[in-house]
PDB file of C-alpha atoms in Angstrom:
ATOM      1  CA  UNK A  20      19.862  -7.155 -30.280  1.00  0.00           C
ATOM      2  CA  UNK A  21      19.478  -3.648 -31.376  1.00  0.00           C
ATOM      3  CA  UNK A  22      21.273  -0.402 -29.953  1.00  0.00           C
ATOM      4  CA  UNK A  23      18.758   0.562 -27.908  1.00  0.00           C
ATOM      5  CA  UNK A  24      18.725  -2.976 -25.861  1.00  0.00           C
ATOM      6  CA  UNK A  25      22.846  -2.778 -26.525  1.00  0.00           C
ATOM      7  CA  UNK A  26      22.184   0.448 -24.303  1.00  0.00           C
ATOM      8  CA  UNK A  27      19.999  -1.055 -21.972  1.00  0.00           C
ATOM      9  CA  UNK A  28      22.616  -3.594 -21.126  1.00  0.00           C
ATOM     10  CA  UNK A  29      25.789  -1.397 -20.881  1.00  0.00           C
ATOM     11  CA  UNK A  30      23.417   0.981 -18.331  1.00  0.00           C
ATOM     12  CA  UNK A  31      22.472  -1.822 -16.069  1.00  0.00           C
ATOM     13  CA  UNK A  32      26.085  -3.449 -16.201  1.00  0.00           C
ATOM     14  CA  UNK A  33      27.702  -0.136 -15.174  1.00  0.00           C
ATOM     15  CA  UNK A  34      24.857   0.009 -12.433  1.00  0.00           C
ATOM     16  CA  UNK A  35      25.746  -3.166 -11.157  1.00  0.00           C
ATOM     17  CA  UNK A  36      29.783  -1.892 -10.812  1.00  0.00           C
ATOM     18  CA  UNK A  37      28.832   0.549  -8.215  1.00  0.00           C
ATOM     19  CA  UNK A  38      27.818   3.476 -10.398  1.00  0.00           C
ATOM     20  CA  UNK A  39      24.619   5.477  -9.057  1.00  0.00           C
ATOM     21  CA  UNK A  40      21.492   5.176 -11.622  1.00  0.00           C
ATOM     22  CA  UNK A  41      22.169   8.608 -13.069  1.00  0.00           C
ATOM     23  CA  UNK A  42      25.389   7.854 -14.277  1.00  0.00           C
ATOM     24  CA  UNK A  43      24.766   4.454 -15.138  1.00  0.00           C
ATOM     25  CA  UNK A  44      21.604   6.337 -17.930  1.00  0.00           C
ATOM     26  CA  UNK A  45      24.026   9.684 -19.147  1.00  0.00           C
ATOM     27  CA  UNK A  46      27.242   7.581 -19.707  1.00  0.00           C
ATOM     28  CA  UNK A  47      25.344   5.339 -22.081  1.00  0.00           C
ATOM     29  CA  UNK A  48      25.235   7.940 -23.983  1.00  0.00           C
ATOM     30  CA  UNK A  49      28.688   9.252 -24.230  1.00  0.00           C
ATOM     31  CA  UNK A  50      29.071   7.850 -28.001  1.00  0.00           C
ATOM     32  CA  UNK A  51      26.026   9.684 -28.934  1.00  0.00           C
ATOM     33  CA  UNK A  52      27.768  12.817 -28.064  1.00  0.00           C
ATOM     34  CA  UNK A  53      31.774  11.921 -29.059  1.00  0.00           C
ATOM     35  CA  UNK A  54      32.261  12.152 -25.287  1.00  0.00           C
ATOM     36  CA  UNK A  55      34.443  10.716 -22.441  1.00  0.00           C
ATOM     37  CA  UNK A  56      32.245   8.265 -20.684  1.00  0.00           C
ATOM     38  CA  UNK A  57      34.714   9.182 -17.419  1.00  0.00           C
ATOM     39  CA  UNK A  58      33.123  12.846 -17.809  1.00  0.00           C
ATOM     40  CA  UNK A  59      29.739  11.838 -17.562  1.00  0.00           C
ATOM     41  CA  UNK A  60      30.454   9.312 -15.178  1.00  0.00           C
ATOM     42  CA  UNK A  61      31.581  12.395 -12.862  1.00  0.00           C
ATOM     43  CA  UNK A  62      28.823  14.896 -14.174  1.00  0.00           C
ATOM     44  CA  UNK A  63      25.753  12.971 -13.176  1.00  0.00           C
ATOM     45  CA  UNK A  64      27.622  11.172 -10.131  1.00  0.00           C
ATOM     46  CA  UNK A  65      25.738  13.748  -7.361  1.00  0.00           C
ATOM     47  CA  UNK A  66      22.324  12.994  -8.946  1.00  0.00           C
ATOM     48  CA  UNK A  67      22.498   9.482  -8.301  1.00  0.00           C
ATOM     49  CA  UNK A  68      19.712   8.453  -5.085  1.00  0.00           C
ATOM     50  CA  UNK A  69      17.157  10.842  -6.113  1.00  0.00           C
ATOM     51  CA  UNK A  70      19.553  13.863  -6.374  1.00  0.00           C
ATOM     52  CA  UNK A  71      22.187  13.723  -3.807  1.00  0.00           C
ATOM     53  CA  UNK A  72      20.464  10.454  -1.805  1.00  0.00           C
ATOM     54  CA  UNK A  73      17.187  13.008  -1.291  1.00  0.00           C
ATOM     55  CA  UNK A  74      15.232  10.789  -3.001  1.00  0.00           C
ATOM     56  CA  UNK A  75      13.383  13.592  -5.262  1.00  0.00           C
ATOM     57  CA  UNK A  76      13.648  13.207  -8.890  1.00  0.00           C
ATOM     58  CA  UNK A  77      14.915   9.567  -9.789  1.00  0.00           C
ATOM     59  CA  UNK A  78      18.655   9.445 -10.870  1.00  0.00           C
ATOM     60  CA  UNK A  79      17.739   7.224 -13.930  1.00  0.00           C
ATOM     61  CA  UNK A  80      15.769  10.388 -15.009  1.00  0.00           C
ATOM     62  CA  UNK A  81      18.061  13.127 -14.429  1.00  0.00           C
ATOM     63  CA  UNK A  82      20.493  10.947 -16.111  1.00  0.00           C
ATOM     64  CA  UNK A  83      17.986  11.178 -19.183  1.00  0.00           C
ATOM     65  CA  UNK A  84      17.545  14.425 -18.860  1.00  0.00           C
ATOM     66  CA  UNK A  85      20.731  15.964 -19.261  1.00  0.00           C
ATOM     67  CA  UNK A  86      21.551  13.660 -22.323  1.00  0.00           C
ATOM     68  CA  UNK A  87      18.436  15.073 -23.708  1.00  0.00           C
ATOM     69  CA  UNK A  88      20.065  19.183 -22.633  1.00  0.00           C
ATOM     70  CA  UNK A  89      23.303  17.394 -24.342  1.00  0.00           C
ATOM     71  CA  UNK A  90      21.214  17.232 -27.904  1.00  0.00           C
ATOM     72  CA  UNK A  91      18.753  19.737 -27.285  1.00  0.00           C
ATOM     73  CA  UNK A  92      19.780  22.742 -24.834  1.00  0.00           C
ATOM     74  CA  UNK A  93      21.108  25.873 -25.192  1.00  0.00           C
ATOM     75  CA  UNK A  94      24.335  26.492 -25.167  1.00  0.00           C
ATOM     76  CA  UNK A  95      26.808  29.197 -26.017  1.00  0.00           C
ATOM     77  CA  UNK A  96      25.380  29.849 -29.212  1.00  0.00           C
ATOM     78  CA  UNK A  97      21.920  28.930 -28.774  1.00  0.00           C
ATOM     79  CA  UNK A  98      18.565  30.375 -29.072  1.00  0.00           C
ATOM     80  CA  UNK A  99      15.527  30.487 -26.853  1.00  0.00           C
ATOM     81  CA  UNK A 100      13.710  28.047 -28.778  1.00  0.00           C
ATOM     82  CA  UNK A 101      16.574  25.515 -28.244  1.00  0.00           C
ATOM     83  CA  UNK A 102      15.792  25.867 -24.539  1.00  0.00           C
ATOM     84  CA  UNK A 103      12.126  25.304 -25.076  1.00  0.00           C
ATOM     85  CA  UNK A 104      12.404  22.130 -27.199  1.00  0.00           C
ATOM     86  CA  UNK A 105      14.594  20.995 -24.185  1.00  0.00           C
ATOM     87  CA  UNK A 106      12.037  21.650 -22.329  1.00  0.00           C
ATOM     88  CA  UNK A 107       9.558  19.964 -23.834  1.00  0.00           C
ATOM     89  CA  UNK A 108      11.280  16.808 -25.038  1.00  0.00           C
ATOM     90  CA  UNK A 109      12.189  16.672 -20.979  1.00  0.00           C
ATOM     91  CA  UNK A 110       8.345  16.922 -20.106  1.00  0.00           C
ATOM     92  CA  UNK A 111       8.031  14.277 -22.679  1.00  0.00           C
ATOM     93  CA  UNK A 112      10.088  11.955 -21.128  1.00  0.00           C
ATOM     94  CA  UNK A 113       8.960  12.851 -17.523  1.00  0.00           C
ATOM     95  CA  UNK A 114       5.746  12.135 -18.632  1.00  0.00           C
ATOM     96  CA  UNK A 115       6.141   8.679 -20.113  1.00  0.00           C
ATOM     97  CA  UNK A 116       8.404   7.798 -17.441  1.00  0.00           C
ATOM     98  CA  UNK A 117       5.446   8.592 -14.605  1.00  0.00           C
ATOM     99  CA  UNK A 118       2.614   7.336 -16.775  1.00  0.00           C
ATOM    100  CA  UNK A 119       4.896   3.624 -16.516  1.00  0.00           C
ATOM    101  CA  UNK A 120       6.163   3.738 -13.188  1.00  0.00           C
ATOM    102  CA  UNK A 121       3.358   6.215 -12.022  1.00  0.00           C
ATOM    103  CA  UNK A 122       5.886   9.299 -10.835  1.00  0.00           C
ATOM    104  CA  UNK A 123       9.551  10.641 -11.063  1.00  0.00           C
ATOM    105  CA  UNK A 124       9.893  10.559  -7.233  1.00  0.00           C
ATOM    106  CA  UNK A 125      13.237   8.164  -6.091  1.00  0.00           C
ATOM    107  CA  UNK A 126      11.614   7.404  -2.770  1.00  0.00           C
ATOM    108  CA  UNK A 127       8.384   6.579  -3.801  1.00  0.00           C
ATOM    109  CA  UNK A 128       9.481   4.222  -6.916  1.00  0.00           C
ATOM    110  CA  UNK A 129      11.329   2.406  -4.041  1.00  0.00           C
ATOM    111  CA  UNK A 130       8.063   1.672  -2.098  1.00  0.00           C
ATOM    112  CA  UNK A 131       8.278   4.678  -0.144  1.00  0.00           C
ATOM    113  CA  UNK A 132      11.119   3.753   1.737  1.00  0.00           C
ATOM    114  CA  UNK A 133      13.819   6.490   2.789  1.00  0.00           C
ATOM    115  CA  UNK A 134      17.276   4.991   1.582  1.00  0.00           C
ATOM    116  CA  UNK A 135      18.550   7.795   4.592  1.00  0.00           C
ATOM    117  CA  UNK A 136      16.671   5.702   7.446  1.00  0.00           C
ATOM    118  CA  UNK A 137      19.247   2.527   8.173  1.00  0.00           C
ATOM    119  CA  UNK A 138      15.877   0.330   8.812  1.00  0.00           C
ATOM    120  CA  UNK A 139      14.319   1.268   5.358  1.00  0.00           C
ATOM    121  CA  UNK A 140      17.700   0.966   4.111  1.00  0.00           C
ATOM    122  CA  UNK A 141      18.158  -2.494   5.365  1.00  0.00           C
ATOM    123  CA  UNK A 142      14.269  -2.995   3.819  1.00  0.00           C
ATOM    124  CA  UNK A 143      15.302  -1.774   0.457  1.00  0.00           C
ATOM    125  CA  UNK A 144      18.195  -4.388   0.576  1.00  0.00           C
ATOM    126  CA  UNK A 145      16.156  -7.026   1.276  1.00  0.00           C
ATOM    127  CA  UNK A 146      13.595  -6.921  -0.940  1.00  0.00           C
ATOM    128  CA  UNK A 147      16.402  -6.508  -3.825  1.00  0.00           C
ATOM    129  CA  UNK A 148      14.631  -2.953  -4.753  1.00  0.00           C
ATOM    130  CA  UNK A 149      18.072  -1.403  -6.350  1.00  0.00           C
ATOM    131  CA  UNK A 150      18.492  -4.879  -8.549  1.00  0.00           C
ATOM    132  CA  UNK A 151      14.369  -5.056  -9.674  1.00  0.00           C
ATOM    133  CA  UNK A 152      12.782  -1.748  -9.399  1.00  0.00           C
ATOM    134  CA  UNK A 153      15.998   0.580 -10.701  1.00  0.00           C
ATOM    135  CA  UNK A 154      17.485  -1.812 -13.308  1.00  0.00           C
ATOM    136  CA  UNK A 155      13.594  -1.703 -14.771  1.00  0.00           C
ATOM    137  CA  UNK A 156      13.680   2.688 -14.105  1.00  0.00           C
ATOM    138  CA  UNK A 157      17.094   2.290 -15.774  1.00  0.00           C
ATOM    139  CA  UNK A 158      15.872   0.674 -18.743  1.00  0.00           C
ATOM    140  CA  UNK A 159      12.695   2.510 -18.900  1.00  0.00           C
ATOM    141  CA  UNK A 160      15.157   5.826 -19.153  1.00  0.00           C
ATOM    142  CA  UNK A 161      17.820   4.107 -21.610  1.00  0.00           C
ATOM    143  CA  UNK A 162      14.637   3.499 -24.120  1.00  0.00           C
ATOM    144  CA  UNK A 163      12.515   6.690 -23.485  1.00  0.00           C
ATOM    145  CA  UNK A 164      16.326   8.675 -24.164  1.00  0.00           C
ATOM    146  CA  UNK A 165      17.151   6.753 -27.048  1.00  0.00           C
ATOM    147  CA  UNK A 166      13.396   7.382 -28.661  1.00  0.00           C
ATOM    148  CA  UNK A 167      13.925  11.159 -28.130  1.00  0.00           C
ATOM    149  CA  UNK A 168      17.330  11.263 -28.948  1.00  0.00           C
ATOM    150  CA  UNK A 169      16.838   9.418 -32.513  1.00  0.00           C
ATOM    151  CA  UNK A 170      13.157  11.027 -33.376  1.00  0.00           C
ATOM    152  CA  UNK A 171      13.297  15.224 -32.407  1.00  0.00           C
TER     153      UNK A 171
END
């Protein structure tokens, strides 16, 4: 098994603890990054559900996302250009990510069913959308990440 799948595995495991699909993508990454997992656990916990349960941008991509501003974004001492790469590498990833799953968008990756309507809800449970459709967004993150994080 190599680290990417070793990735893959830990993400979905800490998915299927109870952590949203954001966290269960950025805390992966924590050894990339000589950081407490617990942090990013807490950083990426509102993103989870689309961004706050809005169901916009999928969680397992904004959990991608900001391990790619981790590498790649500027920070105190950065330049423009760092924020540019960022940029792009995230446009990269977005990009990949849609031309797979065909968008970004939480609600419509879970059959266009709103998680905030108790029927859908109950809809999304029993077609077993969170443990087949966002383990296989979770993975597709983990691998995109780990391709962008090892190759820019």
């Amino acid at each position: 098994m190599n680290t990417t799948e070793k990735k893959q595995q830990l993400a979905i495991a800490t998915f299927q603890s109870g952590y949203n699909c954001a966290q269960s993508v950025l805390s992966t990454f924590s050894i990339n990054f000589s950081l407490e997992r617990d942090s990013l656990l807490k950083l990426a916990s509102p993103f989870g559900s689309g961004i706050a349960k809005t169901q916009e941008t999928c969680g397992a991509v904004t959990g991608a996302l900001m391990a790619i501003g981790l590498k790649y974004g500027k920070g105190t001492n950065g330049t423009e250009e760092d924020k540019l790469i960022s940029y792009a590498l995230a446009q990269k990833l977005m990009t990949e990510f849609s031309r797979i799953h065909g968008c970004t968008n939480c609600k419509k990756l879970l059959n266009d069913l709103d998680m905030n309507n108790e029927s859908e809800m109950a809809k999304i449970k029993e077609l077993n959308l969170f443990n087949t459709n966002c383990i296989n967004y979770i993975q597709t993150a983990v691998k995109l990440t780990d391709e962008i994080l090892e190759n820019n």
